[in-house]
Tab-separated table of C-alpha atoms and ligand atoms in Angstrom:
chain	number	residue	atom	x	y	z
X	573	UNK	CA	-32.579	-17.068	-53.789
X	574	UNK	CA	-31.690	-14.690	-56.455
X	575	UNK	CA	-30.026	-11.319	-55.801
X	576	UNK	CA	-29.198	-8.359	-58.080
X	577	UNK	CA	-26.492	-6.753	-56.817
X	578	UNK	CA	-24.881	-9.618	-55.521
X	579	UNK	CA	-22.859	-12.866	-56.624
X	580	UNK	CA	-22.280	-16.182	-54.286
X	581	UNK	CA	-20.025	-18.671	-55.619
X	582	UNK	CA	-19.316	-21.937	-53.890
X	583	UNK	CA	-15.949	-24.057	-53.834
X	584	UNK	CA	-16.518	-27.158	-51.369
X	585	UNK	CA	-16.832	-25.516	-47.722
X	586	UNK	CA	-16.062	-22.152	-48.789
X	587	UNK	CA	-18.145	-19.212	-50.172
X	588	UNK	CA	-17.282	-16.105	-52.322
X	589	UNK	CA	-19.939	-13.187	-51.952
X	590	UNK	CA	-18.797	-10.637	-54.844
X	591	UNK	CA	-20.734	-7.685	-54.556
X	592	UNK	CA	-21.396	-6.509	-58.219
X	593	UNK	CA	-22.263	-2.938	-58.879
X	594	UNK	CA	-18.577	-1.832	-60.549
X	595	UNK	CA	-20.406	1.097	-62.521
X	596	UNK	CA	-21.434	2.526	-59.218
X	597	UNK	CA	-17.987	1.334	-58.017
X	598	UNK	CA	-19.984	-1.294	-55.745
X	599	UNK	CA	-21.455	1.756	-53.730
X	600	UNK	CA	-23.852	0.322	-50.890
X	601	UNK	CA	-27.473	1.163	-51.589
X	602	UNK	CA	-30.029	-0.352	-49.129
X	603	UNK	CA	-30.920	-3.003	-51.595
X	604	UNK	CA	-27.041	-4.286	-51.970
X	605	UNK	CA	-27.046	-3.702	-47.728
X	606	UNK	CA	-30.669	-6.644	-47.753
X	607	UNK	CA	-28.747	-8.466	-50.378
X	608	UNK	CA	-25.574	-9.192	-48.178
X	609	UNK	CA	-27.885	-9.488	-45.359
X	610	UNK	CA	-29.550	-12.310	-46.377
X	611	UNK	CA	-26.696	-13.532	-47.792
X	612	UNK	CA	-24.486	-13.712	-45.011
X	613	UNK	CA	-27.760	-15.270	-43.306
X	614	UNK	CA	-28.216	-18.066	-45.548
X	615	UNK	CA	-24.461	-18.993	-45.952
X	616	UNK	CA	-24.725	-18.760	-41.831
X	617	UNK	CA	-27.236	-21.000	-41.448
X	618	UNK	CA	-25.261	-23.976	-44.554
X	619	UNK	CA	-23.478	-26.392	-42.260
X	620	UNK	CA	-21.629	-26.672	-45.096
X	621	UNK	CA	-19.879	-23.696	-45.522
X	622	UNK	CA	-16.681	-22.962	-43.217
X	623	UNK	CA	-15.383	-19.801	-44.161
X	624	UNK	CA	-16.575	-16.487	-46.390
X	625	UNK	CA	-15.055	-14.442	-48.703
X	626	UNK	CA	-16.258	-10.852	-49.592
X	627	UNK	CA	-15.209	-8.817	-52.586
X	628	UNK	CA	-16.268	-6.535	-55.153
X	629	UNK	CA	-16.687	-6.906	-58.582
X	630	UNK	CA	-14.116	-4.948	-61.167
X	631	UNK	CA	-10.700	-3.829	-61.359
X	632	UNK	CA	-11.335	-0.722	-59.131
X	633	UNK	CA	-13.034	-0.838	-55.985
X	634	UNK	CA	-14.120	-3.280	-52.914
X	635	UNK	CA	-16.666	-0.481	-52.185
X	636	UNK	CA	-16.455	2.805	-52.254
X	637	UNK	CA	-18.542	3.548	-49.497
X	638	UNK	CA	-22.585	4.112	-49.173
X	639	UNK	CA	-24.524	5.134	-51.784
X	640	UNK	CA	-24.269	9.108	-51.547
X	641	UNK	CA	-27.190	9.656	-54.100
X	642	UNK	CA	-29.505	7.463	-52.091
X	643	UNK	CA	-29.101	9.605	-48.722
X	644	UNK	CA	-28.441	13.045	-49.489
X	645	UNK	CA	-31.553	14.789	-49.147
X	646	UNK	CA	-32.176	12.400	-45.878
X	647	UNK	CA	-33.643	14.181	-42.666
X	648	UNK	CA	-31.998	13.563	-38.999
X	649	UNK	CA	-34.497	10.823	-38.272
X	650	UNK	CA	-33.919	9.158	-41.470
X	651	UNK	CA	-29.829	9.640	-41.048
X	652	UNK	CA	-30.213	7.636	-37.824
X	653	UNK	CA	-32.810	5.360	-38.776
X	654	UNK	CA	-29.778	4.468	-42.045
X	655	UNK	CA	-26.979	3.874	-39.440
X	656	UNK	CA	-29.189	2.182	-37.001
X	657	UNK	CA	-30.705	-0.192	-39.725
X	658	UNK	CA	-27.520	-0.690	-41.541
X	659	UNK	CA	-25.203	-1.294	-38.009
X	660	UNK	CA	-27.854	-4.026	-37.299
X	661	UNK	CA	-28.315	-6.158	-40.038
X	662	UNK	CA	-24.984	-5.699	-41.897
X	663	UNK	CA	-21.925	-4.517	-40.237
X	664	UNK	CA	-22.751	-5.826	-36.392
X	665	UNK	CA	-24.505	-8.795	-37.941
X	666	UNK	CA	-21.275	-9.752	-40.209
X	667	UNK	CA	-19.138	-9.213	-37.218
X	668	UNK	CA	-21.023	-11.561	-34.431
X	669	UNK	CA	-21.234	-14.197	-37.600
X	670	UNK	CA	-20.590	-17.621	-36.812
X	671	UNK	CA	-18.320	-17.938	-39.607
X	672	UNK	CA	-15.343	-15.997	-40.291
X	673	UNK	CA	-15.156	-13.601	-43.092
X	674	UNK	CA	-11.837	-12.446	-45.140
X	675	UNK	CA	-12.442	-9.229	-46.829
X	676	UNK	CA	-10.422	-8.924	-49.838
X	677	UNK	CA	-9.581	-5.294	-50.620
X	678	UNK	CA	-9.397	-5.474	-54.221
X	679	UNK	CA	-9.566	-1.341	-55.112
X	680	UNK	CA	-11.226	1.128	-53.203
X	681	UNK	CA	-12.540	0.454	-50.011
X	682	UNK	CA	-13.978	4.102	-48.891
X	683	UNK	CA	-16.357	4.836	-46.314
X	684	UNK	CA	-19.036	2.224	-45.829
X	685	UNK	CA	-16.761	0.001	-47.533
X	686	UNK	CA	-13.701	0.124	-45.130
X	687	UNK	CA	-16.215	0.025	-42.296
X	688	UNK	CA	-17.779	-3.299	-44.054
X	689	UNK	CA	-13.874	-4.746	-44.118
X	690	UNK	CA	-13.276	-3.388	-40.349
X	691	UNK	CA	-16.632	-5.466	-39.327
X	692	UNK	CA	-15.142	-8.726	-41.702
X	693	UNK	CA	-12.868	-11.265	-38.823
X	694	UNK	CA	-9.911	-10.951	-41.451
X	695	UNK	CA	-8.403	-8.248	-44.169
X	696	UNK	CA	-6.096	-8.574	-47.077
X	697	UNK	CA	-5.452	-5.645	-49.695
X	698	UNK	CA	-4.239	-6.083	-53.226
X	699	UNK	CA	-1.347	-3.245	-53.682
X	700	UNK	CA	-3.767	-1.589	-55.874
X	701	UNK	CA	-5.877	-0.570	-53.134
X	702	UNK	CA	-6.561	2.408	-51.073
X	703	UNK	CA	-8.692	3.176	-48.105
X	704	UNK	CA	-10.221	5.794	-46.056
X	705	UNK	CA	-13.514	7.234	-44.494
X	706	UNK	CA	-13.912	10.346	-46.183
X	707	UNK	CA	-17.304	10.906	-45.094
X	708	UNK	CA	-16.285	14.760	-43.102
X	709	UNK	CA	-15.523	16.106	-46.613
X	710	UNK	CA	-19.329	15.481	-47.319
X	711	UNK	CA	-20.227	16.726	-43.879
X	712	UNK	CA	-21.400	13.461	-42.508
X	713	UNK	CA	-19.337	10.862	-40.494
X	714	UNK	CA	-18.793	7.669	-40.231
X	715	UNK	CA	-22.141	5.741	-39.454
X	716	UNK	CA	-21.732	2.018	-39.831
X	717	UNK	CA	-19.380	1.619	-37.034
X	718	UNK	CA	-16.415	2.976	-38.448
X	719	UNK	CA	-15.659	5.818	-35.583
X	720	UNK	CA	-15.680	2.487	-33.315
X	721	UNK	CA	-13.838	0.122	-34.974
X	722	UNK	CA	-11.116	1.916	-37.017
X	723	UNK	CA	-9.559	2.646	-32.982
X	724	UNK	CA	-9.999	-0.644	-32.210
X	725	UNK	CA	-7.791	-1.708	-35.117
X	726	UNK	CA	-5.436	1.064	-35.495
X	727	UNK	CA	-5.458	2.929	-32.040
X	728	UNK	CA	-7.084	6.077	-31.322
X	729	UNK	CA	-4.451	8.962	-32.432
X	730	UNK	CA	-4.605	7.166	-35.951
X	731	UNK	CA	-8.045	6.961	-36.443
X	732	UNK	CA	-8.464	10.504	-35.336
X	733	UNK	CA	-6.374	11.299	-38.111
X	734	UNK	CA	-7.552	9.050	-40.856
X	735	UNK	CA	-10.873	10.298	-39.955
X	736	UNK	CA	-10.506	14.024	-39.273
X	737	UNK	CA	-8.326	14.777	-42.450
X	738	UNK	CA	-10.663	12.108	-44.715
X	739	UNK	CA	-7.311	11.251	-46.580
X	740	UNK	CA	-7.174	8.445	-48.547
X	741	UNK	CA	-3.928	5.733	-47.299
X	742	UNK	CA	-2.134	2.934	-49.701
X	743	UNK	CA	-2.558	-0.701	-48.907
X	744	UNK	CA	1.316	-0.536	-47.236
X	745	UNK	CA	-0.012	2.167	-45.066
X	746	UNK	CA	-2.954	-0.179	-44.435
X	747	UNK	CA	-0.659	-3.056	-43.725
X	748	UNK	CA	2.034	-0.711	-41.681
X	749	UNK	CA	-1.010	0.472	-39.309
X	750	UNK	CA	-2.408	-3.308	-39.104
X	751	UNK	CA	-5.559	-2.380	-40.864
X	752	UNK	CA	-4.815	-4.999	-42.763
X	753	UNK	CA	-3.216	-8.235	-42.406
X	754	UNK	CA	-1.526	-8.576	-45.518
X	755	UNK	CA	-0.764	-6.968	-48.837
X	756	UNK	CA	-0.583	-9.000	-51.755
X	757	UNK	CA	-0.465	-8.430	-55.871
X	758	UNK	CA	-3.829	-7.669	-57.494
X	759	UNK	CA	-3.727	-11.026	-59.435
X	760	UNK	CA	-2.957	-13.295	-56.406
X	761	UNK	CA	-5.449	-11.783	-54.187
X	762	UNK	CA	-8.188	-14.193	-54.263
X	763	UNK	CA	-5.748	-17.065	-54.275
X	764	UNK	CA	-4.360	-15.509	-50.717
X	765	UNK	CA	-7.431	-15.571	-48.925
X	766	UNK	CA	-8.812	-18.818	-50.077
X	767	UNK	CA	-5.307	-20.123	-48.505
X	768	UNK	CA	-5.991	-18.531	-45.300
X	769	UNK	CA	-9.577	-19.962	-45.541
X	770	UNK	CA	-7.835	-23.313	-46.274
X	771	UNK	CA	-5.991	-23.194	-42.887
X	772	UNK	CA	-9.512	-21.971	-40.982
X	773	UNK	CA	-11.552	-24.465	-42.445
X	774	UNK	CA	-8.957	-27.467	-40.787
X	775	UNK	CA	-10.484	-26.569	-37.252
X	776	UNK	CA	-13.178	-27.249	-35.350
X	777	UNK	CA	-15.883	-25.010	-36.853
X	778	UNK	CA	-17.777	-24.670	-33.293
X	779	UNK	CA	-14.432	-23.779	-31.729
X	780	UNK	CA	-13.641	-21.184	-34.195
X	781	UNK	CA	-17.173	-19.719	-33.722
X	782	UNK	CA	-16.559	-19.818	-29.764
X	783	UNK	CA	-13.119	-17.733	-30.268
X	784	UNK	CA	-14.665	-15.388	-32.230
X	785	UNK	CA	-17.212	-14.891	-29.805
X	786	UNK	CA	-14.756	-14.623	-27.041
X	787	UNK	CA	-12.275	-11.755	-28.849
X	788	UNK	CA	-15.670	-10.003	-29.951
X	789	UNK	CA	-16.720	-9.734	-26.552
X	790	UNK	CA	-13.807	-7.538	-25.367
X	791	UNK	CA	-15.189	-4.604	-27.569
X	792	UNK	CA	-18.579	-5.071	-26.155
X	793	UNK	CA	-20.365	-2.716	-23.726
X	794	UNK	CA	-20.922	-4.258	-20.353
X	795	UNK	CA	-19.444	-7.587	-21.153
X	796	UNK	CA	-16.139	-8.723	-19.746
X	797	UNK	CA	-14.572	-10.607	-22.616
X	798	UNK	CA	-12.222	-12.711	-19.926
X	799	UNK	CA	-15.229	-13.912	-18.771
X	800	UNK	CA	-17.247	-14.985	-21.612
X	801	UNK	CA	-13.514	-16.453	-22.253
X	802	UNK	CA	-14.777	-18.494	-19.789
X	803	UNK	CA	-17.641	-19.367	-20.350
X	804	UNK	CA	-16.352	-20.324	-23.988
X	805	UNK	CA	-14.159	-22.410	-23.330
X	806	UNK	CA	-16.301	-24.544	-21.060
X	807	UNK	CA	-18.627	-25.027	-23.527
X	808	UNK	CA	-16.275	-26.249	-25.664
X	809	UNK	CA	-16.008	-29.370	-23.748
X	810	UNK	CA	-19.735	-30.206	-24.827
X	811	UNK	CA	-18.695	-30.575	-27.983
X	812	UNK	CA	-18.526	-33.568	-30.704
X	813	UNK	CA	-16.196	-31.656	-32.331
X	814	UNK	CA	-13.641	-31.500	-28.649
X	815	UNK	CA	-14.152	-35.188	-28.370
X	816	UNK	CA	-13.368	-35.890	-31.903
X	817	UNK	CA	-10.369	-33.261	-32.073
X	818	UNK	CA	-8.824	-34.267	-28.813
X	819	UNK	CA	-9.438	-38.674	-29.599
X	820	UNK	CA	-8.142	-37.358	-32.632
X	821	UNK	CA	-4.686	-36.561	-31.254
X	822	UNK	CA	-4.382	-39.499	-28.766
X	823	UNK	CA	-5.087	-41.572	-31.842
X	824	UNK	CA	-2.395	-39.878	-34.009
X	825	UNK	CA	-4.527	-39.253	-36.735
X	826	UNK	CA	-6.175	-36.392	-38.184
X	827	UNK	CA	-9.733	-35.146	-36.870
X	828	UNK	CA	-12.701	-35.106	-38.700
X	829	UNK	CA	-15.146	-32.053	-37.246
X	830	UNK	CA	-18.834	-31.649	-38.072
X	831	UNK	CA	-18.938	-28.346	-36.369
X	832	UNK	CA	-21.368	-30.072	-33.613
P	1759	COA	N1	-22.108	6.493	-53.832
P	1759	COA	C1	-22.766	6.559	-55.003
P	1759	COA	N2	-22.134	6.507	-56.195
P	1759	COA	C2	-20.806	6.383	-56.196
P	1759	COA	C3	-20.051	6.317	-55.005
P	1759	COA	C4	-20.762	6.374	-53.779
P	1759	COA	N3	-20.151	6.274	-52.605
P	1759	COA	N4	-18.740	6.231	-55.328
P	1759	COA	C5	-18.695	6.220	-56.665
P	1759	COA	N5	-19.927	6.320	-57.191
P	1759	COA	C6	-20.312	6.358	-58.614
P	1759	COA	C7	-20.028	7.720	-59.246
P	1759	COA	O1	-21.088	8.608	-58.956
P	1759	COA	C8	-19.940	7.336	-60.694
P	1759	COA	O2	-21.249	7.140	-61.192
P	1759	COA	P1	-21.690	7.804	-62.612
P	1759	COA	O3	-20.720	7.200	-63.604
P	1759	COA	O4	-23.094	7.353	-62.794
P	1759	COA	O5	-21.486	9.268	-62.465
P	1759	COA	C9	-19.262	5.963	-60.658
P	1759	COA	O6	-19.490	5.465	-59.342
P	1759	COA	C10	-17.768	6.010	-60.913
P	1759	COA	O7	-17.186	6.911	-59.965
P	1759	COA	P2	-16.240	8.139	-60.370
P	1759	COA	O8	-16.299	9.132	-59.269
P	1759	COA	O9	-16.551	8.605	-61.742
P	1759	COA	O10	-14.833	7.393	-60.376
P	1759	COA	P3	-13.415	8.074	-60.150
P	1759	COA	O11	-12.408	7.040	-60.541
P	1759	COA	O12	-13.329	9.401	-60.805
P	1759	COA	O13	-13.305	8.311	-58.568
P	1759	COA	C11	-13.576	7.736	-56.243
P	1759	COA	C12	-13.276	7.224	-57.671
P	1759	COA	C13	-13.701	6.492	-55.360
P	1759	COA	C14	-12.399	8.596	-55.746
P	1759	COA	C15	-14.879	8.569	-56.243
P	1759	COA	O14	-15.884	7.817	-56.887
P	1759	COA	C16	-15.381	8.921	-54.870
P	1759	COA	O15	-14.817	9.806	-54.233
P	1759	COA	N6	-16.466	8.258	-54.394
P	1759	COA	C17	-17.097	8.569	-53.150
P	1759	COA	C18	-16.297	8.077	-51.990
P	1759	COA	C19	-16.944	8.469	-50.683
P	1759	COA	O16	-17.002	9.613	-50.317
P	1759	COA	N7	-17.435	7.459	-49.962
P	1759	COA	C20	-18.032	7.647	-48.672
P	1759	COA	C21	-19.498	7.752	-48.778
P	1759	COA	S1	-20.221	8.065	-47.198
């Protein structure tokens, strides 16, 4: 598969999606939003690849949010149908991915962009960069999940603000507010998250999938997340990867795990 506004690099068991529009500052238009789509689909369905990272190309932005040109002369059915569309098969589909994706903030991440890192299982921002979801100071608001899961991450009084004033915050803020996990230098940002993703990768890549299931679930309308914690964890024991982990340990050596 080739893609346009999209790059997919490969190192072993992990994957690098860079998403490569800088002169449009990596803004999503629905072609970039199929492209990562299918993307995160395909590297979904490669047993061989443990753990994703998503960036954007250039010096200056992650994303800086949807494409405005694209939607501004968009009706009410057409605004929803955008959200709708876009909450399914990008932001909701990243987030209920079987494996985990690091975003890593490498310049602006505005709008559709910091709601693309908020649905990503991990975030880490290069000092450089700087967030918000301006999208009241164009008279919209946020639409891919971003009025949702901004409170979930930073508690409500926070996100009313970030939201209602549309102010941009520094990676430290990020960091201070735990938007983001961590806050490293421009240069060593890629380095950072393929270290975390070195530490994922380790486990069992069915158990990781279950536990991200599990701490989805609480945010979930209608599902009690202690008991698909449950549920989870039983299943667990089905697994070649539990037998091999736990014969693993009684054996004293380290486990092997096919994800099975
Ligand atoms: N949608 C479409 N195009 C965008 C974009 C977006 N969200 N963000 C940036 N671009 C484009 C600009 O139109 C410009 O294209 P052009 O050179 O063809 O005119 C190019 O990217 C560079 O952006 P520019 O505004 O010139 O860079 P800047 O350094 O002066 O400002 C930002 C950077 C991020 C502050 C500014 O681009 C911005 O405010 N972008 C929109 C952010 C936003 O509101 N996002 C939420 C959308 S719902």
């Amino acid at each position: 598969m080739s893609y346009k506004n999209i790059l997919i690099t490969k190192e072993q068991t992990i994957a690098t999606i860079t998403i490569n529009r800088p002169q449009k500052l990596n803004a999503l238009n629905k072609s970039t939003i199929q492209e990562l789509h299918q993307a995160f689909s395909a590297l979904e369905q490669n047993p061989d690849i443990k753990a994703i990272i998503l960036t954007g190309s250039g010096e200056k932005a992650f994303v800086a949010g949807a494409d405005i040109a694209e939607f501004a002369d968009f009706s009410i059915e057409e605004g929803i149908q955008l959200s709708a569309q876009g909450q399914d098969i990008l932001f909701n589909f990243v987030e209920n991915l079987k494996v985990p994706v690091i975003a890593a903030l490498n310049g602006f991440a505005l709008g559709g962009g910091l709601e693309l890192a908020m649905a990503c299982h991990i975030r880490v921002a290069a000092d450089t960069a700087k967030m918000g979801l301006p999208e009241v100071s164009l008279g919209v608001i946020p639409g891919y999940g971003g009025t949702q899961r901004l409170p979930q991450l930073i508690g409500k009084g926070r996100a009313m603000e970030m939201i209602l004033t549309a102010a941009m915050i520094t990676a430290d803020e990020a960091y201070r507010m735990g938007l983001v996990n961590h806050v490293v230098a421009p240069e060593e940002l890629l380095a950072y998250c393929n270290e975390i993703a070195q530490k994922i990768i380790k486990n069992s890549p069915s158990a990781i999938s279950m536990a991200m299931t599990a701490i989805n679930a609480n945010y979930k309308e209608g599902e009690n997340g202690f008991e698909t914690e449950i549920k989870s964890f039983g299943r667990c024991f089905g697994t070649v990867d539990f037998k091999e982990g736990t014969q693993a340990f009684i054996e004293k050596r380290k486990a092997v795990f096919t994800g099975e």
